[in-house]
PDB file of C-alpha atoms in Angstrom:
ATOM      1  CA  UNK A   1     108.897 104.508 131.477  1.00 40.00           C
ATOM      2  CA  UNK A   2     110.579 101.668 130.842  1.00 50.00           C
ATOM      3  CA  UNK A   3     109.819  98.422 128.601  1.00 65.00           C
ATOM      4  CA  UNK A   4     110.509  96.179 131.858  1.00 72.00           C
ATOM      5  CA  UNK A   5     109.944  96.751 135.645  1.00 82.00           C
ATOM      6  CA  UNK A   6     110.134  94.549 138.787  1.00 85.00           C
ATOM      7  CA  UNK A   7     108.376  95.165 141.820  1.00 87.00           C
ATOM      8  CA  UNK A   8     109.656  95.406 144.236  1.00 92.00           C
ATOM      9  CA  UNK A   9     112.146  97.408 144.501  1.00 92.00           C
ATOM     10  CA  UNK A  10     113.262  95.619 147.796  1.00 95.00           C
ATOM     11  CA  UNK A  11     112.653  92.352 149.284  1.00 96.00           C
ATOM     12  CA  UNK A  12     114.283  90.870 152.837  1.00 97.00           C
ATOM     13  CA  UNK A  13     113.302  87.710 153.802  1.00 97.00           C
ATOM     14  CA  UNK A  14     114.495  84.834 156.027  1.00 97.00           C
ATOM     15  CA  UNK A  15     116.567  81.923 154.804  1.00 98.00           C
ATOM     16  CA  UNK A  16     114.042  79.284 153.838  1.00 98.00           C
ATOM     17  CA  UNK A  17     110.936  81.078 152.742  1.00 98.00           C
ATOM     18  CA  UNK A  18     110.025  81.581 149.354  1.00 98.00           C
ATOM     19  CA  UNK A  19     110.311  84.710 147.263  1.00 97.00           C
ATOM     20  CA  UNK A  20     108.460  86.368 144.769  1.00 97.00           C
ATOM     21  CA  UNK A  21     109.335  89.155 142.344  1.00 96.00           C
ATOM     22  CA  UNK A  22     107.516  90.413 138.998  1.00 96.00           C
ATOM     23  CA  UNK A  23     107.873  91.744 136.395  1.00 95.00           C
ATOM     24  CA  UNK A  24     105.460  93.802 133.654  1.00 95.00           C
ATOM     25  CA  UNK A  25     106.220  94.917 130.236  1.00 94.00           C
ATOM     26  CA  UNK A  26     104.648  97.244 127.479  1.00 92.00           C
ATOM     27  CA  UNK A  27     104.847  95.111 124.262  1.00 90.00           C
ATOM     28  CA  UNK A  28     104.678  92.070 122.611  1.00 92.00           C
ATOM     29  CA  UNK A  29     107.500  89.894 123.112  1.00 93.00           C
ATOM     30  CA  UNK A  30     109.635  87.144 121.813  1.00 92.00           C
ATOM     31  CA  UNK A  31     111.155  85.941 124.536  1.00 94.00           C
ATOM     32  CA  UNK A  32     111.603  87.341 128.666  1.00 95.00           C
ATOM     33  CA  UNK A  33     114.824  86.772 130.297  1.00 96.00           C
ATOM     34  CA  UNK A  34     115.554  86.545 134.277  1.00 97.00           C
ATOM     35  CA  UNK A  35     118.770  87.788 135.123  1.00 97.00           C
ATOM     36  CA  UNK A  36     120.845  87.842 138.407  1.00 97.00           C
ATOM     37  CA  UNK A  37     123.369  90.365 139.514  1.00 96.00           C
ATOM     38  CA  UNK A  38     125.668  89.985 142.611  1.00 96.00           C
ATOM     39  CA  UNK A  39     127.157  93.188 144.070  1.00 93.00           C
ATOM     40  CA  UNK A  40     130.391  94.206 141.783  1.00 91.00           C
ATOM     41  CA  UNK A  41     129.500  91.186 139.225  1.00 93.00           C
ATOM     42  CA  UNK A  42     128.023  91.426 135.512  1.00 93.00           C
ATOM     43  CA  UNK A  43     124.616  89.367 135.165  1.00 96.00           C
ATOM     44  CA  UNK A  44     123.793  85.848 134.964  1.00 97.00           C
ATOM     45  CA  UNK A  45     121.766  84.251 133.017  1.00 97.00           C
ATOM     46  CA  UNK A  46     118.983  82.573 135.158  1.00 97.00           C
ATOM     47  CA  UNK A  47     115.820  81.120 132.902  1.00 97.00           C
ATOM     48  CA  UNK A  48     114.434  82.362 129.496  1.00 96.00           C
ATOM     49  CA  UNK A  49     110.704  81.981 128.260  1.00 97.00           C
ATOM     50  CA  UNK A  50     109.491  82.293 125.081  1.00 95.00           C
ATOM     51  CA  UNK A  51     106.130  84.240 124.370  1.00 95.00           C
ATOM     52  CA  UNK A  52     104.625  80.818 123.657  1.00 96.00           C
ATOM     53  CA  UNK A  53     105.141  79.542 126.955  1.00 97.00           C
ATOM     54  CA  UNK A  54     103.534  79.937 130.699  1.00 97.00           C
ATOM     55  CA  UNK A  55     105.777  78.532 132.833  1.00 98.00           C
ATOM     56  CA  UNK A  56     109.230  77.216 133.470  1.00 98.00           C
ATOM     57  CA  UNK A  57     111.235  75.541 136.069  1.00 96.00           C
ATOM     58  CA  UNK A  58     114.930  75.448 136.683  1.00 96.00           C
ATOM     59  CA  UNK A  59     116.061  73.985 140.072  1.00 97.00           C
ATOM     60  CA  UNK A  60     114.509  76.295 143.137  1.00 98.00           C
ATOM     61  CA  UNK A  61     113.360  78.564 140.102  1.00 98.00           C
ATOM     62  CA  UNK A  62     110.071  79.091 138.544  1.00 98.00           C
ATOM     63  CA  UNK A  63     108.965  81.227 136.126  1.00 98.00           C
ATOM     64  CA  UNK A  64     105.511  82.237 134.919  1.00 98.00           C
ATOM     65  CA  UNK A  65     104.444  84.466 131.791  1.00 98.00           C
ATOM     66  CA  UNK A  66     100.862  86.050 130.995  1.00 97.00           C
ATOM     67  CA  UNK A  67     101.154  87.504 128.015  1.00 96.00           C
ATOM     68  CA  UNK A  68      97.997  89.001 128.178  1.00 96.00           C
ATOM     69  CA  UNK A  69      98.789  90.738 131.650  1.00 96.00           C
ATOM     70  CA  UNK A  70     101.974  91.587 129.706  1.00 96.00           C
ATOM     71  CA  UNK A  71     103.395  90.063 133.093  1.00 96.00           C
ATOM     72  CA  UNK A  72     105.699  87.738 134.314  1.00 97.00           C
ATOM     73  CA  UNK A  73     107.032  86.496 137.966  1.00 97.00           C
ATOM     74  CA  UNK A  74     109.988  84.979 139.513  1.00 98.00           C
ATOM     75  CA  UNK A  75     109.198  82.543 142.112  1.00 98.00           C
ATOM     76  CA  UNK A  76     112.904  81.200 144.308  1.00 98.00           C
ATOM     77  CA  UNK A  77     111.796  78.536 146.678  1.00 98.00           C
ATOM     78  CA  UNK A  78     113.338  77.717 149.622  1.00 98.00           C
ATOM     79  CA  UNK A  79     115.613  80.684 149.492  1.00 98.00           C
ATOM     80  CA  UNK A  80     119.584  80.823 150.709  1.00 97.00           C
ATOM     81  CA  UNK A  81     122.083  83.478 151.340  1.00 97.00           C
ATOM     82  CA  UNK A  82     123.457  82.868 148.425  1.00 97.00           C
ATOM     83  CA  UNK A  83     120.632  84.097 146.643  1.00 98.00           C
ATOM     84  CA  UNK A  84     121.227  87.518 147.971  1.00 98.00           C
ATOM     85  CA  UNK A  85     121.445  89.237 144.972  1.00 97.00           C
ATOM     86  CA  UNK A  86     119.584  91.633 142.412  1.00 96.00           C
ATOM     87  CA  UNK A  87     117.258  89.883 139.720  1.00 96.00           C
ATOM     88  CA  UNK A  88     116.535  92.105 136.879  1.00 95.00           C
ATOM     89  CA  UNK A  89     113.882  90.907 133.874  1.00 95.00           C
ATOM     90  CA  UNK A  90     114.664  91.446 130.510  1.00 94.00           C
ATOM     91  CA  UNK A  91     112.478  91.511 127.362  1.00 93.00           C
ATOM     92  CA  UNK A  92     113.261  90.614 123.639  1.00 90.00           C
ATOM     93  CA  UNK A  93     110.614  92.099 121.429  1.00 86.00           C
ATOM     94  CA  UNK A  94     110.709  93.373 117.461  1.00 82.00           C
ATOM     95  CA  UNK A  95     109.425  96.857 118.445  1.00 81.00           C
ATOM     96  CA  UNK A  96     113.020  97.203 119.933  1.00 80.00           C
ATOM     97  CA  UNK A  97     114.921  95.700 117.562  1.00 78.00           C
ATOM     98  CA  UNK A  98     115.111  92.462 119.320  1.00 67.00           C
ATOM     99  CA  UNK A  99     117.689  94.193 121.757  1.00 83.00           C
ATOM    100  CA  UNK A 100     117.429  92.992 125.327  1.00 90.00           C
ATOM    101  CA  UNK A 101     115.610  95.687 127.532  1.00 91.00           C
ATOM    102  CA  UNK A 102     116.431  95.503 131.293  1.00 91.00           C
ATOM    103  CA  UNK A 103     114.108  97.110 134.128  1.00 89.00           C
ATOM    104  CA  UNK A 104     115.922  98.536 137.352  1.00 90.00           C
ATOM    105  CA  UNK A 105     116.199  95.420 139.592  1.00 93.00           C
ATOM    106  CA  UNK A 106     114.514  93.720 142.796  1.00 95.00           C
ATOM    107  CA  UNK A 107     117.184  93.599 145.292  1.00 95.00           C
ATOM    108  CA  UNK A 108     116.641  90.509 147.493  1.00 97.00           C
ATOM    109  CA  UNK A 109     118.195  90.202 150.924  1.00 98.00           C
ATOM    110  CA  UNK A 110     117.645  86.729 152.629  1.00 98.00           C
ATOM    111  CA  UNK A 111     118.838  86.440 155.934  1.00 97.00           C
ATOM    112  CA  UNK A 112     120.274  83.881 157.705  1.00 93.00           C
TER     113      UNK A 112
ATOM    114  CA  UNK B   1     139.539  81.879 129.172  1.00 53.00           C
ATOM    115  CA  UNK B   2     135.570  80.689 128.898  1.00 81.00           C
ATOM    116  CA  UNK B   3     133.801  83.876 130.022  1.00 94.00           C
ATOM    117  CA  UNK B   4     133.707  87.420 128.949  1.00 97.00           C
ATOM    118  CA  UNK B   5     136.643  89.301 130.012  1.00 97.00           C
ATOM    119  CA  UNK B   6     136.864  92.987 130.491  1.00 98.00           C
ATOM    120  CA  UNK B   7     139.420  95.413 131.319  1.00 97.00           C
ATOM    121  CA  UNK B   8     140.614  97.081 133.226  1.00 98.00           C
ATOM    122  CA  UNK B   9     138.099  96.241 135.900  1.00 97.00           C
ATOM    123  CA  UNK B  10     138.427  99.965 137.353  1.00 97.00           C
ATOM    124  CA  UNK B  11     139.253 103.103 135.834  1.00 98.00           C
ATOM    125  CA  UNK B  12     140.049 106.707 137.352  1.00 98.00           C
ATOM    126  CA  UNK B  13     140.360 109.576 135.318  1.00 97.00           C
ATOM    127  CA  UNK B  14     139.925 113.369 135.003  1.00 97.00           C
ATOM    128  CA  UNK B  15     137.491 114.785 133.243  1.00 97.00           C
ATOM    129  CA  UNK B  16     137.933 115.852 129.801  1.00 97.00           C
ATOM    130  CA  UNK B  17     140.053 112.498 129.061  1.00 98.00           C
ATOM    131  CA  UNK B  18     139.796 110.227 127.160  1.00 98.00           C
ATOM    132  CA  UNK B  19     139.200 106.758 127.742  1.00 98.00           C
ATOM    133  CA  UNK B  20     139.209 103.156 126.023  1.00 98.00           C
ATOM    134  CA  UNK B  21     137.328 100.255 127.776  1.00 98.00           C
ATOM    135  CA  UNK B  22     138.382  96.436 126.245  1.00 98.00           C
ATOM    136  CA  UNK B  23     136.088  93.893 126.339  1.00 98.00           C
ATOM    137  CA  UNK B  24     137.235  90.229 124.736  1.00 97.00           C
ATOM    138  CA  UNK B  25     133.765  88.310 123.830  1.00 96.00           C
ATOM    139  CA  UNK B  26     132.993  84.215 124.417  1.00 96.00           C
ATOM    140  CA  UNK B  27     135.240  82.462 121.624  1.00 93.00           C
ATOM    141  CA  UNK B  28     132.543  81.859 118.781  1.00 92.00           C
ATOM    142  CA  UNK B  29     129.667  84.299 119.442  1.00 94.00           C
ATOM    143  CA  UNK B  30     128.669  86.807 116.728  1.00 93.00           C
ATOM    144  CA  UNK B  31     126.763  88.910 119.265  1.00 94.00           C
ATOM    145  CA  UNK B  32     128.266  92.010 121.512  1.00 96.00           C
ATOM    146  CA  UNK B  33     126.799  94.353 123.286  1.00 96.00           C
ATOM    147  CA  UNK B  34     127.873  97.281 125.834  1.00 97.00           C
ATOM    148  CA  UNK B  35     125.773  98.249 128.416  1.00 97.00           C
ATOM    149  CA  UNK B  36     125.601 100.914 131.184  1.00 97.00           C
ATOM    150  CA  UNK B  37     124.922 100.494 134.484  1.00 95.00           C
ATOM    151  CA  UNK B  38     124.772 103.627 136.898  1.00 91.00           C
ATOM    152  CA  UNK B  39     124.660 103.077 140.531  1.00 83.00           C
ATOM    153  CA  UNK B  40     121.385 101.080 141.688  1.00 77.00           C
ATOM    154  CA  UNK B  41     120.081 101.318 138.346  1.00 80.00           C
ATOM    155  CA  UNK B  42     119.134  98.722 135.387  1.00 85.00           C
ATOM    156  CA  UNK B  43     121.302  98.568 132.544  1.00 92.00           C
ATOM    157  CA  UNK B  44     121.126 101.114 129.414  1.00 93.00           C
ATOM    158  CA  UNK B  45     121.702 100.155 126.368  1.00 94.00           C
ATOM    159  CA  UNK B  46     124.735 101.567 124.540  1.00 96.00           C
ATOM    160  CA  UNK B  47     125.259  99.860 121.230  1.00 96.00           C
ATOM    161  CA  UNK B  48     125.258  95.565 119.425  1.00 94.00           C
ATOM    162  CA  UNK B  49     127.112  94.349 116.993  1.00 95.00           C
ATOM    163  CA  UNK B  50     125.860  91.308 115.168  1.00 92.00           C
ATOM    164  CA  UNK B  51     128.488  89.492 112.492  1.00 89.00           C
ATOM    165  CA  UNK B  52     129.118  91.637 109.954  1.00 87.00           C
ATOM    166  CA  UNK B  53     126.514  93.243 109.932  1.00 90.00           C
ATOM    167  CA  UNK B  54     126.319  97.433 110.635  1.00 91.00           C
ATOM    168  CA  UNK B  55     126.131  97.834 114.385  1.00 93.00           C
ATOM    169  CA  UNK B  56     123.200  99.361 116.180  1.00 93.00           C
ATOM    170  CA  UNK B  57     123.957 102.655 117.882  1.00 94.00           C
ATOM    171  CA  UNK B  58     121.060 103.581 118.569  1.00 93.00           C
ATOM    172  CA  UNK B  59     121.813 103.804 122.356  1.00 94.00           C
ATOM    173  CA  UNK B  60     125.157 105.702 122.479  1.00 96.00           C
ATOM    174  CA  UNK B  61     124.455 108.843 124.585  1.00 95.00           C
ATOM    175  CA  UNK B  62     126.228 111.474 122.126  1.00 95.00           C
ATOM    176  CA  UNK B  63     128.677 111.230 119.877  1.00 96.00           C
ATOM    177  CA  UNK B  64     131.772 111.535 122.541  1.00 98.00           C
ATOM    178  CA  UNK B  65     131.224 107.591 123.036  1.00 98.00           C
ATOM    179  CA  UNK B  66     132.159 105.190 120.014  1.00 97.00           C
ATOM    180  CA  UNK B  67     132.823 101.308 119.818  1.00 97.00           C
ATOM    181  CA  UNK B  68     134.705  98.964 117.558  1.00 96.00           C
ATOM    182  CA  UNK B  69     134.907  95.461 116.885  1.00 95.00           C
ATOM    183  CA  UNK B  70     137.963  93.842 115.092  1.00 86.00           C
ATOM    184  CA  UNK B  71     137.767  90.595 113.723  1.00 83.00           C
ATOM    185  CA  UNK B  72     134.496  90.043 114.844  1.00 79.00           C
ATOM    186  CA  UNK B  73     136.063  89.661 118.109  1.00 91.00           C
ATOM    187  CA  UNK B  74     137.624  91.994 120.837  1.00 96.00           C
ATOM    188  CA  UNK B  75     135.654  95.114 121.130  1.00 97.00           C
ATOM    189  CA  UNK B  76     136.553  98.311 122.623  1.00 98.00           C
ATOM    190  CA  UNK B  77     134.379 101.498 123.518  1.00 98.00           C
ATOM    191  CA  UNK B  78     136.060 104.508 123.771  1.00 98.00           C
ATOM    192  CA  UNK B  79     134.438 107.637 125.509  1.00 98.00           C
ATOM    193  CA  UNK B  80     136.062 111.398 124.496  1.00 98.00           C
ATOM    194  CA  UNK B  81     136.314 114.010 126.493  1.00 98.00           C
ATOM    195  CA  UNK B  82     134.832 112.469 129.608  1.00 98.00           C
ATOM    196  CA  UNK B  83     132.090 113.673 132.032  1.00 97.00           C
ATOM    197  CA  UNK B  84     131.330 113.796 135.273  1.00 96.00           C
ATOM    198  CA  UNK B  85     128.179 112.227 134.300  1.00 95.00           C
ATOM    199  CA  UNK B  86     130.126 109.168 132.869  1.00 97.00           C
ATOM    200  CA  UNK B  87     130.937 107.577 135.722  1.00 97.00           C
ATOM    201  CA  UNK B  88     129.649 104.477 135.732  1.00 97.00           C
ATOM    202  CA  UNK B  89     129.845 100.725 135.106  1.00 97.00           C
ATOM    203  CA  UNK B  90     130.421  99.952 131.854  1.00 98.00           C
ATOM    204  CA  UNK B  91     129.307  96.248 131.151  1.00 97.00           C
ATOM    205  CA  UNK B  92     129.952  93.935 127.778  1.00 98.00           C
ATOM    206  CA  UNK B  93     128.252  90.897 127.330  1.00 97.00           C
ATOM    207  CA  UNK B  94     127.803  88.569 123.998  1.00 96.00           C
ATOM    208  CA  UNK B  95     126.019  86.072 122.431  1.00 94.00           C
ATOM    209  CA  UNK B  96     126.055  82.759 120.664  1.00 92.00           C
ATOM    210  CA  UNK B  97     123.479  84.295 117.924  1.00 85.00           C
ATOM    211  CA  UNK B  98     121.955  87.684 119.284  1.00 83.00           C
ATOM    212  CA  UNK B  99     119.066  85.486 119.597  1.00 81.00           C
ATOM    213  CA  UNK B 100     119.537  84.002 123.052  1.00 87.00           C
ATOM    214  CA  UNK B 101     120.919  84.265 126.850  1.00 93.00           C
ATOM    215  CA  UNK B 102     123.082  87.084 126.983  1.00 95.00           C
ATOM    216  CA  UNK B 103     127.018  86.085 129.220  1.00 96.00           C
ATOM    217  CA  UNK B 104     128.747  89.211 130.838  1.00 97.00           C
ATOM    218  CA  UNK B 105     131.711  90.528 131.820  1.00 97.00           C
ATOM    219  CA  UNK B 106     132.253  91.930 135.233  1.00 97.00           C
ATOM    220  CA  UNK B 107     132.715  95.550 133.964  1.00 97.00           C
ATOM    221  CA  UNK B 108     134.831  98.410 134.081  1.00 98.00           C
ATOM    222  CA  UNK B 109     133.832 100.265 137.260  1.00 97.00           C
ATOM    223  CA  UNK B 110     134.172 104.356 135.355  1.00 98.00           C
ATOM    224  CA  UNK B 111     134.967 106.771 138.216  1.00 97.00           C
ATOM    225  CA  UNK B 112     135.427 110.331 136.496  1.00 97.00           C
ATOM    226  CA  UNK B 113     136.874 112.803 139.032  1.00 94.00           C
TER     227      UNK B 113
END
């Protein structure tokens, strides 16, 4: 299976509420990466954090990282249609060559 | 322009053609990579050039798909003898360093018929 996956697959929620995705990993790490996609779009760079660090904020974003779950989670408060979108993790470890590995996505829907 | 272009943005073709996807990097970073991305899926691997250095292959699918980099800049990846199985979206992003956030393109949309 793969290096990265989010759960869950799917999320819908209502304009305002927070969401929550996550995201688990097999090996030791340099750095994770949060990524968005929009439909028809490449990805954006959202937040990175480095194996040495547990949390990080960027705006509505916050991210956490437990190495020791091998875990981390994407937390978007106060969520807006505009954030309707697919958020894919991404880890940077040696054992692959320090090549970005992707999981398959969260899709988030927030509805307005 | 400041982003990562690639073109064309959409690509029809029958199979057994051949095919040559551009992608023109952020002025001033040594990293590239391609990418593929099939429908609702996360994005494999395909192959990263760093500098000068020897690219990594590792993740080309067989050897009907190649990539080049001139000049340590534009790069194109060029699939032979195209199948069905192709069709895809081919993404390019680079980096300031290979050590860092990666910036994409939008991608060439592959539709092999």
């Amino acid at each position: 299976s793969q290096q990265g996956e989010e759960d869950p697959q799917a999320l819908s929620i209502q304009e305002g509420e927070n969401a929550t995705m996550n995201c688990s990993y097999k090996t030791s790490i340099n750095n994770l990466q949060w990524y968005r996609q929009n439909s028809g779009r490449g990805l954006v760079h959202l937040i990175l954090i480095r194996s040495n660090e547990r949390e990080k904020h960027s705006g509505r974003l916050r991210v956490t990282l437990d190495t020791s779950k091998k875990s981390s989670s994407l937390l978007i408060t106060a969520s807006r249609a505009a954030d309707t979108a697919s958020y894919f993790c991404a880890t940077d470890a040696r054992e692959y060559g320090n090549k970005l590995v992707f999981g398959a996505g969260t899709i988030l829907r927030v509805k307005s | 322009g400041a982003g990562v272009s690639q073109s064309p943005s959409n690509k029809v073709t029958e199979k057994g053609k051949d095919v040559e996807l551009r992608c023109d990097p952020i002025s001033g970073h040594t990293a590239l990579y391609w990418y593929r991305q099939s429908l609702g899926q996360g994005l494999e691997f395909l192959i990263y050039f760093q500098g000068n250095s020897a690219p990594d292959k590792s993740g080309l699918p067989s050897d009907r798909f190649s990539a080049e980099r001139t000049g340590g800049s534009v790069s194109t990846l060029t699939i032979q003898r195209t199948q069905q199985e192709d069709s895809a979206v081919y993404l390019c992003a680079s980096s300031l360093d290979g050590l860092g956030p990666q910036h994409f393109g939008d991608g060439t949309r592959l539709s092999i018929l």
